[in-house]
PDB file of C-alpha atoms in Angstrom:
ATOM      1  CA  UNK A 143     183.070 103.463 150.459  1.00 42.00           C
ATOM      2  CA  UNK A 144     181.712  99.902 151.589  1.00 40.00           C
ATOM      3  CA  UNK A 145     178.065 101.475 151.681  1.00 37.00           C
ATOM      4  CA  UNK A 146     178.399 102.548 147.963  1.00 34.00           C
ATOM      5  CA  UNK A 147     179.370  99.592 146.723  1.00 34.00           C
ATOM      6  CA  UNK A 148     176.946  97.799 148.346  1.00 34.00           C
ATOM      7  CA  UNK A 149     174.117 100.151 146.926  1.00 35.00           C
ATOM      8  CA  UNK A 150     175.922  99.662 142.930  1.00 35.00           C
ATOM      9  CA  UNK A 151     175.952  96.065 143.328  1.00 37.00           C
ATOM     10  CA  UNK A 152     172.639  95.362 144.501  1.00 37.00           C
ATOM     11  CA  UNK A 153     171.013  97.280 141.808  1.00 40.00           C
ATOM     12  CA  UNK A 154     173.452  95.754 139.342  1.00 41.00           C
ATOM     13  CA  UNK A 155     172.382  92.269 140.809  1.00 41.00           C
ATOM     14  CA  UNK A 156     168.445  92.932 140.334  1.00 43.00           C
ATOM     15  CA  UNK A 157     169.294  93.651 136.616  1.00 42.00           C
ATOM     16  CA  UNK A 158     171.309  90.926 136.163  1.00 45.00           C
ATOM     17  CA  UNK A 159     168.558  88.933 137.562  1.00 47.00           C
ATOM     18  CA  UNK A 160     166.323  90.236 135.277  1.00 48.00           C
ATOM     19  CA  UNK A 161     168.301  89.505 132.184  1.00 50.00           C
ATOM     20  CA  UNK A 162     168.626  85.830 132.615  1.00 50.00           C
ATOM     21  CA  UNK A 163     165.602  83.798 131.478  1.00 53.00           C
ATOM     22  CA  UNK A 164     164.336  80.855 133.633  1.00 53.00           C
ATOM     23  CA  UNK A 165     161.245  78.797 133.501  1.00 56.00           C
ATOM     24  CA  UNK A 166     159.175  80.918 133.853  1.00 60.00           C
ATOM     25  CA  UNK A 167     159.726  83.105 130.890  1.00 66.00           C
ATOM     26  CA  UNK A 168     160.161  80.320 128.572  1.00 71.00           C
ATOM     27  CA  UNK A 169     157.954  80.739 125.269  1.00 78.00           C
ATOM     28  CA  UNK A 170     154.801  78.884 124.566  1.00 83.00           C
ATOM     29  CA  UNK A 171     153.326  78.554 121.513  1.00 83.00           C
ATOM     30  CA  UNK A 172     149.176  79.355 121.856  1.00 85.00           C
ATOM     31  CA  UNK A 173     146.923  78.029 119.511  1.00 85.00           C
ATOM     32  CA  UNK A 174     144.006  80.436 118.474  1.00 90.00           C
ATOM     33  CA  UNK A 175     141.021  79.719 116.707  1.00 91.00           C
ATOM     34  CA  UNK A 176     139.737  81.971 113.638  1.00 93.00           C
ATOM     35  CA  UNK A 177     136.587  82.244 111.801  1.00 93.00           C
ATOM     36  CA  UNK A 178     134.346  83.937 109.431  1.00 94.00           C
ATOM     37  CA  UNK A 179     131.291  83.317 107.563  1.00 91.00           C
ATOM     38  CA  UNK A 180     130.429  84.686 104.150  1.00 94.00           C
ATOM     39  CA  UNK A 181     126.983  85.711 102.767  1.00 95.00           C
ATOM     40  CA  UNK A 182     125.056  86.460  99.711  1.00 95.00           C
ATOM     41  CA  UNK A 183     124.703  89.996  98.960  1.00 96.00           C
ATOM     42  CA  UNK A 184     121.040  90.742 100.007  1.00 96.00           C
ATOM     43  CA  UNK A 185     119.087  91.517  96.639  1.00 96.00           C
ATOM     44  CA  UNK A 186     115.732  92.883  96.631  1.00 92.00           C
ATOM     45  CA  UNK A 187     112.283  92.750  94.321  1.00 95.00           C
ATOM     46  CA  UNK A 188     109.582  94.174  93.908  1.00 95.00           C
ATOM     47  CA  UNK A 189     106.355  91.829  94.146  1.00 95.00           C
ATOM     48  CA  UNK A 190     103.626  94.256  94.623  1.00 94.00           C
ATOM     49  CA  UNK A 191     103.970  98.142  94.810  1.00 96.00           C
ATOM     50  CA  UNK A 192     102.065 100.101  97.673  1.00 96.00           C
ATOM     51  CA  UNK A 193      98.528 101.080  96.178  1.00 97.00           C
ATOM     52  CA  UNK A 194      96.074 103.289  98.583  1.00 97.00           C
ATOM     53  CA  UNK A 195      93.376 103.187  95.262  1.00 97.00           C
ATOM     54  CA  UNK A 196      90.879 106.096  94.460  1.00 97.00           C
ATOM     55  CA  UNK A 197      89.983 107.801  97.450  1.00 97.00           C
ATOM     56  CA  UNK A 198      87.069 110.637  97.477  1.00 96.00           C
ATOM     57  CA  UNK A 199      88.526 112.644 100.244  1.00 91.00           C
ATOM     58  CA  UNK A 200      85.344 115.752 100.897  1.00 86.00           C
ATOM     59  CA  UNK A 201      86.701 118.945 103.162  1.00 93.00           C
ATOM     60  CA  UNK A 202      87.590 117.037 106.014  1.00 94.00           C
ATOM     61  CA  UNK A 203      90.239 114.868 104.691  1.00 95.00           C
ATOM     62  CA  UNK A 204      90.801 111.789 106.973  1.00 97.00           C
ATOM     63  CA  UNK A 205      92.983 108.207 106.882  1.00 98.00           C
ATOM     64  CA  UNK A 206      93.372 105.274 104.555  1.00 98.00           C
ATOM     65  CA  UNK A 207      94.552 102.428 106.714  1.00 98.00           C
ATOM     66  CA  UNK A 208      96.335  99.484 104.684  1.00 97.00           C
ATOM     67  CA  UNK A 209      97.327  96.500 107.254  1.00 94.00           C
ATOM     68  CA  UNK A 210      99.604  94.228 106.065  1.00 90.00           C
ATOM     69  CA  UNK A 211      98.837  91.815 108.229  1.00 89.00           C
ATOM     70  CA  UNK A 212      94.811  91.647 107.552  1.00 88.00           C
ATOM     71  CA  UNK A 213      94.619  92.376 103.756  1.00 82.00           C
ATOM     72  CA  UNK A 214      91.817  94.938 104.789  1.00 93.00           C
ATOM     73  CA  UNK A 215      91.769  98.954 103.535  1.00 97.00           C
ATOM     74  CA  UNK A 216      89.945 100.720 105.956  1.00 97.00           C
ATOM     75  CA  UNK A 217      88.557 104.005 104.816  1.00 97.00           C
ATOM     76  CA  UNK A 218      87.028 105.982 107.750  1.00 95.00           C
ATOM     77  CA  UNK A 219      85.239 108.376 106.834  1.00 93.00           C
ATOM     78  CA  UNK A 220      86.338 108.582 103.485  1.00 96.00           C
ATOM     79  CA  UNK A 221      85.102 106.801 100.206  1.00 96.00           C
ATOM     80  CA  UNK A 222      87.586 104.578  98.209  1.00 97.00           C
ATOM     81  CA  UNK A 223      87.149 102.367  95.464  1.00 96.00           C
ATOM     82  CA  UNK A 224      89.055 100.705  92.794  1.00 95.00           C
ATOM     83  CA  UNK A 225      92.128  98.347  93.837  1.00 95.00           C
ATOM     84  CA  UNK A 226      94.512  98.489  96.203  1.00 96.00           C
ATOM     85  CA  UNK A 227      97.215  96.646  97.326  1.00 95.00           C
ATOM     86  CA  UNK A 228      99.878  96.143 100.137  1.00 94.00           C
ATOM     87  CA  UNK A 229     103.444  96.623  99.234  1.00 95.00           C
ATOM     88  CA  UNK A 230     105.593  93.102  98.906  1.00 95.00           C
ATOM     89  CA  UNK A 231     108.985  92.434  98.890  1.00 96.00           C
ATOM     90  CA  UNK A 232     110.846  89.805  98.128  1.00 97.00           C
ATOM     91  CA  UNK A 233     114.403  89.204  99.670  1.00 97.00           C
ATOM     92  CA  UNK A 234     116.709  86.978  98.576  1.00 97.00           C
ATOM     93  CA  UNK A 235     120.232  86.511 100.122  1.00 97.00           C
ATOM     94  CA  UNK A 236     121.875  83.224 102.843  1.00 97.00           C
ATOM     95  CA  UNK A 237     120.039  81.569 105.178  1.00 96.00           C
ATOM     96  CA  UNK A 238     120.273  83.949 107.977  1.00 96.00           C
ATOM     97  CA  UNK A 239     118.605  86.539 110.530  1.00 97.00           C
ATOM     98  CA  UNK A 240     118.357  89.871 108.611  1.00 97.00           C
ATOM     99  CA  UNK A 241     116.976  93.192 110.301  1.00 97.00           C
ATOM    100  CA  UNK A 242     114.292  95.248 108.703  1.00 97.00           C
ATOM    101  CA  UNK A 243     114.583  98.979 109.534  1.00 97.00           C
ATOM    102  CA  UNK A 244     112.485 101.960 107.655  1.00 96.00           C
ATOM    103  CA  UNK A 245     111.553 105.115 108.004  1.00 94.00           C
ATOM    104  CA  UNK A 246     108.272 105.705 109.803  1.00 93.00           C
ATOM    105  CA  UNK A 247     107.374 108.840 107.781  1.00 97.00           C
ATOM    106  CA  UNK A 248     107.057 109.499 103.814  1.00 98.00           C
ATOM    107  CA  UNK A 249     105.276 111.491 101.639  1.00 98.00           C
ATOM    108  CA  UNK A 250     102.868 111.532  98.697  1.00 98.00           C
ATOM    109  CA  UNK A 251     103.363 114.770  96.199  1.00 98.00           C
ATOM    110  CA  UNK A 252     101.174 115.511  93.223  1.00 98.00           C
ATOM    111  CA  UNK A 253      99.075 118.610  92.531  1.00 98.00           C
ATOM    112  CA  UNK A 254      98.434 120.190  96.146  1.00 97.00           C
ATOM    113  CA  UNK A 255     100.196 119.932  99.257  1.00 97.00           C
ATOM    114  CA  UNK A 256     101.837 116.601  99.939  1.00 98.00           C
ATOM    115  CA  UNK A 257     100.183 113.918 101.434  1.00 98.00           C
ATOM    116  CA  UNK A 258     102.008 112.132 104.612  1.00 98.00           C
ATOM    117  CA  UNK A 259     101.906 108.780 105.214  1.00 98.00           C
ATOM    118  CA  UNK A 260     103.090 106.390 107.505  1.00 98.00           C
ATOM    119  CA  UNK A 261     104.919 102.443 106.559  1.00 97.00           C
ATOM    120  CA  UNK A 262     103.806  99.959 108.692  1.00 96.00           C
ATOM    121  CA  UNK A 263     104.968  96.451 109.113  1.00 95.00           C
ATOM    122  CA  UNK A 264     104.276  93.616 111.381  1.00 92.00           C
ATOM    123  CA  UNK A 265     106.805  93.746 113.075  1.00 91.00           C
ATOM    124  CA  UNK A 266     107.807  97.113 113.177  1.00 94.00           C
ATOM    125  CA  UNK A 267     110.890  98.735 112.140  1.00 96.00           C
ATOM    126  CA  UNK A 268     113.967  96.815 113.424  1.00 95.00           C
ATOM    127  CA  UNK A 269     112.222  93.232 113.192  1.00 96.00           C
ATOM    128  CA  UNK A 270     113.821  90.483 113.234  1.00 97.00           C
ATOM    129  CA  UNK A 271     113.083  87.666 110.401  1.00 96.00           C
ATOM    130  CA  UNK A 272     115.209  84.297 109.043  1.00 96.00           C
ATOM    131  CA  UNK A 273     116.125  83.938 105.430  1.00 95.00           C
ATOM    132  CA  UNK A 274     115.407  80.278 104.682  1.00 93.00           C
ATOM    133  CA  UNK A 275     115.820  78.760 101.788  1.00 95.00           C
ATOM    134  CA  UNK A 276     117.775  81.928 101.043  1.00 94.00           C
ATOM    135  CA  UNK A 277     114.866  83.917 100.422  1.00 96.00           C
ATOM    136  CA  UNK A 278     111.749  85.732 102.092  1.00 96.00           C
ATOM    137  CA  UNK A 279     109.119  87.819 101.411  1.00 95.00           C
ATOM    138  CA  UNK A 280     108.252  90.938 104.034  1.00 95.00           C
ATOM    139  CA  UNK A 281     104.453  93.008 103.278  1.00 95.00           C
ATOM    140  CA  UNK A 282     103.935  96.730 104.132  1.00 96.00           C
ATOM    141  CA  UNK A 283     100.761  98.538 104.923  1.00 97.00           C
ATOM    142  CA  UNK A 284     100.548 102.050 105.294  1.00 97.00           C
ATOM    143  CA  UNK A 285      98.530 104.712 107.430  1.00 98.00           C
ATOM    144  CA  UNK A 286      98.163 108.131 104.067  1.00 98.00           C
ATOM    145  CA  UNK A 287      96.830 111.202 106.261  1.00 98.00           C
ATOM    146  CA  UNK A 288      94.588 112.724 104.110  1.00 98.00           C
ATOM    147  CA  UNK A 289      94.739 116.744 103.835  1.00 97.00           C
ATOM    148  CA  UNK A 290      91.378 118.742 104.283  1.00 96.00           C
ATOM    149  CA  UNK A 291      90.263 120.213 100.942  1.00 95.00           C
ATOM    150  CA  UNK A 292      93.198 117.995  99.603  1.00 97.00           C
ATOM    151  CA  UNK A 293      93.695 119.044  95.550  1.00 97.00           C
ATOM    152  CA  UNK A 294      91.770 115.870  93.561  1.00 97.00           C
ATOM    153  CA  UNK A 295      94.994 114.556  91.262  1.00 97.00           C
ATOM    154  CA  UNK A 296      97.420 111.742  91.190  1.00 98.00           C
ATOM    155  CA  UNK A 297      99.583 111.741  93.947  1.00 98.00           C
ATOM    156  CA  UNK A 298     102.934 109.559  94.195  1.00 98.00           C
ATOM    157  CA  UNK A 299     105.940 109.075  96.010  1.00 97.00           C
ATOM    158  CA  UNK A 300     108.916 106.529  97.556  1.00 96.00           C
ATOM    159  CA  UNK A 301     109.748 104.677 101.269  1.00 96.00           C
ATOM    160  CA  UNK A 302     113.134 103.035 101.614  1.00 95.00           C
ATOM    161  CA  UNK A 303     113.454  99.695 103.517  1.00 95.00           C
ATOM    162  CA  UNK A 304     116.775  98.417 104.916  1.00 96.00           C
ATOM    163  CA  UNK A 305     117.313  94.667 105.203  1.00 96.00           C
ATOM    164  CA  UNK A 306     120.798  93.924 107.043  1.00 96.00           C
ATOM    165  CA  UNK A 307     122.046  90.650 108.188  1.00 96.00           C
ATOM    166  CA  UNK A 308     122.413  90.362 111.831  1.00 94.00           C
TER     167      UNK A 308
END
């Protein structure tokens, strides 16, 4: 019986152990820091709306090239005329970095089939820029792709740009 009291009160004497705080389990209070930072809702307007002008397309069809970052149209082998303008944006908001994401791909739709076209920025979707000031102002070009034996009318249609903080 000596054996099996041995065995009860050594594993009675490891709980006991375990039971009784020392200095080593003694609480200590552990400062954290917090934080947050609050912006501005990001508001957008309209400065100038996207504007590809009167094109004279023949049976071919072909591009009209708007850079944003020359302030050229570029025609090919096309015939425009009239005005034509870039699209800008102002962006108001905190001072901060904000992203600017878009689709690559939209389209034109009128009288015949629809026209595609293609945003372009400077930076390219997923730039970077800083708000300062709490504002900015971001330009678009755009490639239009030009059907062959594309249906003469007025042709319209909508991109979608995504500013985010970062």
């Amino acid at each position: 019986m000596a054996g099996r009291a041995m065995r009860y009160l050594g594993v009675g004497a490891a709980l006991g152990g375990a039971l009784v705080p020392g200095a080593a389990m003694a609480v200590v209070p552990v400062g954290a820091d917090s934080k947050a930072q609050v912006y501005r809702p990001i508001q957008f307007a309209v400065l100038l709306e996207l504007d590809f002008g009167s094109i004279i397309a023949g049976s071919s069809g072909g591009t009209v090239i708007l850079d944003p970052t020359s302030s050229s149209r570029d025609c090919g082998t096309m015939v425009c005329t009239g005005s034509f303008s870039w699209s800008r944006l102002a962006i108001s908001g905190s001072d901060a970095t904000v992203a600017i994401s878009y689709a690559p791909i939209f389209y034109l739709t009128g009288p015949g089939a629809p026209i595609g076209a293609e945003l372009t920025y400077a930076g390219g979707s997923g730039s970077q820029i800083e708000m300062t000031g709490g504002s900015a102002e971001i330009q678009f070009g755009a490639i239009l792709h030009v059907n062959p034996d594309q249906v003469p009318g007025a042709y319209s249609g909508e991109f979608a740009v995504d500013v985010n903080y970062q």
